[in-house]
Amino acid sequence: MRATATFTVTGFTPAELRPEPAVSTGMPVGVATMEKHFEGEVAGRSATLFTAAFDQSTGVGTYVAMESFEGSLAGREGSFNFAHSATTSGADRTAEFFTIVPSSGTGELAGITGAGGMAVDADGTHRMWFDYELG
């Protein structure tokens, strides 16, 4: 099954956490927490731990995120975790990874497995989809 949504980032808070021991690279690693709001066949909110090595001036970098979602997929209520990452050269997304964490589902989403993806439209609209099964 597939469920789609648009989402907005409703909170982004950089954390003071830094890798130890410190290693100097051409792009420092940063950590933040995020909150997102989803509308569509996926409706609800998520809390995210976000790690990135990213250059704001060029738009080049890579991120890794672990999200905890609560809400509904296609009308089924519950919660689950999913992880995703991607690399950008400033104009594209490559090396994308997106998976639902096995055994993380609750409520009517217990047993959820699968994958998904995300895209950003030219107008800035953020889209996400889940290709999932309920076990």
PDB file of C-alpha atoms in Angstrom:
ATOM      1  CA  MET A   1       0.000   0.000   0.000  1.00  0.00           C
ATOM      2  CA  ARG A   2       1.074   3.595  -0.528  1.00  0.00           C
ATOM      3  CA  ALA A   3       0.145   6.639   1.545  1.00  0.00           C
ATOM      4  CA  THR A   4       1.205  10.158   0.545  1.00  0.00           C
ATOM      5  CA  ALA A   5       1.347  13.523   2.284  1.00  0.00           C
ATOM      6  CA  THR A   6       2.727  16.997   2.263  1.00  0.00           C
ATOM      7  CA  PHE A   7       4.576  18.190   5.334  1.00  0.00           C
ATOM      8  CA  THR A   8       5.869  21.347   6.926  1.00  0.00           C
ATOM      9  CA  VAL A   9       8.693  21.720   9.404  1.00  0.00           C
ATOM     10  CA  THR A  10       7.129  23.391  12.445  1.00  0.00           C
ATOM     11  CA  GLY A  11      10.250  23.385  14.609  1.00  0.00           C
ATOM     12  CA  PHE A  12      14.022  23.170  14.110  1.00  0.00           C
ATOM     13  CA  THR A  13      16.280  23.484  17.152  1.00  0.00           C
ATOM     14  CA  PRO A  14      20.061  23.060  16.814  1.00  0.00           C
ATOM     15  CA  ALA A  15      21.652  21.115  19.667  1.00  0.00           C
ATOM     16  CA  GLU A  16      25.033  21.703  21.272  1.00  0.00           C
ATOM     17  CA  LEU A  17      25.972  18.042  20.826  1.00  0.00           C
ATOM     18  CA  ARG A  18      29.239  17.541  18.917  1.00  0.00           C
ATOM     19  CA  PRO A  19      31.168  14.367  18.030  1.00  0.00           C
ATOM     20  CA  GLU A  20      33.952  13.438  20.463  1.00  0.00           C
ATOM     21  CA  PRO A  21      36.811  13.261  19.999  1.00  0.00           C
ATOM     22  CA  ALA A  22      36.697  16.353  17.785  1.00  0.00           C
ATOM     23  CA  VAL A  23      37.855  15.716  14.218  1.00  0.00           C
ATOM     24  CA  SER A  24      38.432  18.661  11.889  1.00  0.00           C
ATOM     25  CA  THR A  25      36.876  18.179   8.438  1.00  0.00           C
ATOM     26  CA  GLY A  26      35.927  20.478   5.572  1.00  0.00           C
ATOM     27  CA  MET A  27      32.329  20.453   6.788  1.00  0.00           C
ATOM     28  CA  PRO A  28      31.390  20.259  10.483  1.00  0.00           C
ATOM     29  CA  VAL A  29      28.730  17.856  11.763  1.00  0.00           C
ATOM     30  CA  GLY A  30      25.699  19.330  13.496  1.00  0.00           C
ATOM     31  CA  VAL A  31      22.728  17.876  15.362  1.00  0.00           C
ATOM     32  CA  ALA A  32      19.211  19.290  15.714  1.00  0.00           C
ATOM     33  CA  THR A  33      15.718  18.275  16.726  1.00  0.00           C
ATOM     34  CA  MET A  34      12.811  18.869  14.355  1.00  0.00           C
ATOM     35  CA  GLU A  35       9.040  18.708  14.479  1.00  0.00           C
ATOM     36  CA  LYS A  36       6.984  18.153  11.319  1.00  0.00           C
ATOM     37  CA  HIS A  37       3.251  18.363  10.587  1.00  0.00           C
ATOM     38  CA  PHE A  38       1.801  16.015   7.914  1.00  0.00           C
ATOM     39  CA  GLU A  39      -1.394  16.428   5.858  1.00  0.00           C
ATOM     40  CA  GLY A  40      -2.979  14.007   3.388  1.00  0.00           C
ATOM     41  CA  GLU A  41      -3.203  10.217   3.549  1.00  0.00           C
ATOM     42  CA  VAL A  42      -0.454  10.556   6.172  1.00  0.00           C
ATOM     43  CA  ALA A  43      -1.793  12.900   8.862  1.00  0.00           C
ATOM     44  CA  GLY A  44      -0.115  13.714  12.147  1.00  0.00           C
ATOM     45  CA  ARG A  45       3.203  14.889  13.499  1.00  0.00           C
ATOM     46  CA  SER A  46       6.731  13.643  13.972  1.00  0.00           C
ATOM     47  CA  ALA A  47       9.655  14.309  16.285  1.00  0.00           C
ATOM     48  CA  THR A  48      13.034  13.986  14.589  1.00  0.00           C
ATOM     49  CA  LEU A  49      16.680  13.639  15.566  1.00  0.00           C
ATOM     50  CA  PHE A  50      18.543  15.216  12.645  1.00  0.00           C
ATOM     51  CA  THR A  51      22.296  14.930  12.014  1.00  0.00           C
ATOM     52  CA  ALA A  52      23.992  16.634   9.087  1.00  0.00           C
ATOM     53  CA  ALA A  53      27.237  17.738   7.552  1.00  0.00           C
ATOM     54  CA  PHE A  54      25.935  20.644   5.481  1.00  0.00           C
ATOM     55  CA  ASP A  55      27.238  23.906   4.002  1.00  0.00           C
ATOM     56  CA  GLN A  56      24.427  26.492   4.094  1.00  0.00           C
ATOM     57  CA  SER A  57      26.155  28.762   1.551  1.00  0.00           C
ATOM     58  CA  THR A  58      26.440  26.118  -1.203  1.00  0.00           C
ATOM     59  CA  GLY A  59      23.593  23.755  -0.249  1.00  0.00           C
ATOM     60  CA  VAL A  60      26.011  20.807  -0.323  1.00  0.00           C
ATOM     61  CA  GLY A  61      25.899  18.089   2.302  1.00  0.00           C
ATOM     62  CA  THR A  62      24.427  14.905   3.701  1.00  0.00           C
ATOM     63  CA  TYR A  63      21.863  14.311   6.448  1.00  0.00           C
ATOM     64  CA  VAL A  64      20.703  11.323   8.485  1.00  0.00           C
ATOM     65  CA  ALA A  65      17.364  11.501  10.334  1.00  0.00           C
ATOM     66  CA  MET A  66      15.443   9.255  12.743  1.00  0.00           C
ATOM     67  CA  GLU A  67      11.757  10.183  13.060  1.00  0.00           C
ATOM     68  CA  SER A  68       9.031   9.119  15.469  1.00  0.00           C
ATOM     69  CA  PHE A  69       5.609   9.604  13.831  1.00  0.00           C
ATOM     70  CA  GLU A  70       2.184   9.603  15.470  1.00  0.00           C
ATOM     71  CA  GLY A  71      -1.079   9.983  13.602  1.00  0.00           C
ATOM     72  CA  SER A  72      -2.697   8.034  10.801  1.00  0.00           C
ATOM     73  CA  LEU A  73      -1.842   6.338   7.510  1.00  0.00           C
ATOM     74  CA  ALA A  74      -4.854   5.848   5.253  1.00  0.00           C
ATOM     75  CA  GLY A  75      -7.127   6.238   8.286  1.00  0.00           C
ATOM     76  CA  ARG A  76      -5.276   3.764  10.553  1.00  0.00           C
ATOM     77  CA  GLU A  77      -4.173   5.365  13.848  1.00  0.00           C
ATOM     78  CA  GLY A  78      -0.898   4.657  15.618  1.00  0.00           C
ATOM     79  CA  SER A  79       2.781   5.488  15.705  1.00  0.00           C
ATOM     80  CA  PHE A  80       6.061   4.165  14.297  1.00  0.00           C
ATOM     81  CA  ASN A  81       9.680   5.122  13.627  1.00  0.00           C
ATOM     82  CA  PHE A  82      11.334   5.661  10.276  1.00  0.00           C
ATOM     83  CA  ALA A  83      14.834   6.615   9.179  1.00  0.00           C
ATOM     84  CA  HIS A  84      15.992   8.472   6.089  1.00  0.00           C
ATOM     85  CA  SER A  85      19.063  10.116   4.618  1.00  0.00           C
ATOM     86  CA  ALA A  86      20.159  11.836   1.430  1.00  0.00           C
ATOM     87  CA  THR A  87      23.001  13.815  -0.092  1.00  0.00           C
ATOM     88  CA  THR A  88      22.588  17.058  -2.009  1.00  0.00           C
ATOM     89  CA  SER A  89      24.898  18.933  -4.344  1.00  0.00           C
ATOM     90  CA  GLY A  90      22.723  22.016  -3.911  1.00  0.00           C
ATOM     91  CA  ALA A  91      20.339  21.247  -6.777  1.00  0.00           C
ATOM     92  CA  ASP A  92      19.487  17.547  -6.400  1.00  0.00           C
ATOM     93  CA  ARG A  93      19.035  14.646  -3.969  1.00  0.00           C
ATOM     94  CA  THR A  94      21.119  11.478  -4.364  1.00  0.00           C
ATOM     95  CA  ALA A  95      22.089   8.419  -2.318  1.00  0.00           C
ATOM     96  CA  GLU A  96      18.623   8.415  -0.749  1.00  0.00           C
ATOM     97  CA  PHE A  97      17.700   5.893   1.949  1.00  0.00           C
ATOM     98  CA  PHE A  98      14.265   5.567   3.609  1.00  0.00           C
ATOM     99  CA  THR A  99      12.983   2.725   5.787  1.00  0.00           C
ATOM    100  CA  ILE A 100      10.291   2.062   8.383  1.00  0.00           C
ATOM    101  CA  VAL A 101      11.873   0.617  11.541  1.00  0.00           C
ATOM    102  CA  PRO A 102      10.624  -2.979  12.027  1.00  0.00           C
ATOM    103  CA  SER A 103       8.627  -3.686  15.224  1.00  0.00           C
ATOM    104  CA  SER A 104       8.173   0.047  15.936  1.00  0.00           C
ATOM    105  CA  GLY A 105       4.457   0.297  15.066  1.00  0.00           C
ATOM    106  CA  THR A 106       1.715   0.763  17.667  1.00  0.00           C
ATOM    107  CA  GLY A 107      -2.083   0.780  17.624  1.00  0.00           C
ATOM    108  CA  GLU A 108      -3.576   0.087  14.200  1.00  0.00           C
ATOM    109  CA  LEU A 109      -0.073   0.490  12.726  1.00  0.00           C
ATOM    110  CA  ALA A 110       1.416  -2.392  14.741  1.00  0.00           C
ATOM    111  CA  GLY A 111       3.430  -4.670  12.458  1.00  0.00           C
ATOM    112  CA  ILE A 112       4.072  -1.944   9.864  1.00  0.00           C
ATOM    113  CA  THR A 113       7.032  -2.560   7.545  1.00  0.00           C
ATOM    114  CA  GLY A 114       8.224  -0.905   4.373  1.00  0.00           C
ATOM    115  CA  ALA A 115      10.021   2.038   2.902  1.00  0.00           C
ATOM    116  CA  GLY A 116       9.236   5.422   1.433  1.00  0.00           C
ATOM    117  CA  GLY A 117      10.660   8.605   0.073  1.00  0.00           C
ATOM    118  CA  MET A 118      10.478  12.336  -0.029  1.00  0.00           C
ATOM    119  CA  ALA A 119      10.770  15.109  -2.591  1.00  0.00           C
ATOM    120  CA  VAL A 120      10.739  18.892  -2.666  1.00  0.00           C
ATOM    121  CA  ASP A 121       8.742  20.512  -5.486  1.00  0.00           C
ATOM    122  CA  ALA A 122      10.051  23.555  -7.381  1.00  0.00           C
ATOM    123  CA  ASP A 123       7.657  25.738  -5.359  1.00  0.00           C
ATOM    124  CA  GLY A 124       9.116  24.431  -2.071  1.00  0.00           C
ATOM    125  CA  THR A 125       6.288  21.992  -1.233  1.00  0.00           C
ATOM    126  CA  HIS A 126       7.680  19.009   0.705  1.00  0.00           C
ATOM    127  CA  ARG A 127       6.178  15.617  -0.152  1.00  0.00           C
ATOM    128  CA  MET A 128       6.562  12.256   1.576  1.00  0.00           C
ATOM    129  CA  TRP A 129       5.239   8.788   0.826  1.00  0.00           C
ATOM    130  CA  PHE A 130       5.259   5.429   2.536  1.00  0.00           C
ATOM    131  CA  ASP A 131       5.128   2.117   0.655  1.00  0.00           C
ATOM    132  CA  TYR A 132       4.098  -0.156   3.503  1.00  0.00           C
ATOM    133  CA  GLU A 133       2.513  -3.418   4.623  1.00  0.00           C
ATOM    134  CA  LEU A 134       0.744  -4.191   7.879  1.00  0.00           C
ATOM    135  CA  GLY A 135       1.567  -7.567   9.372  1.00  0.00           C
TER     136      GLY A 135
END
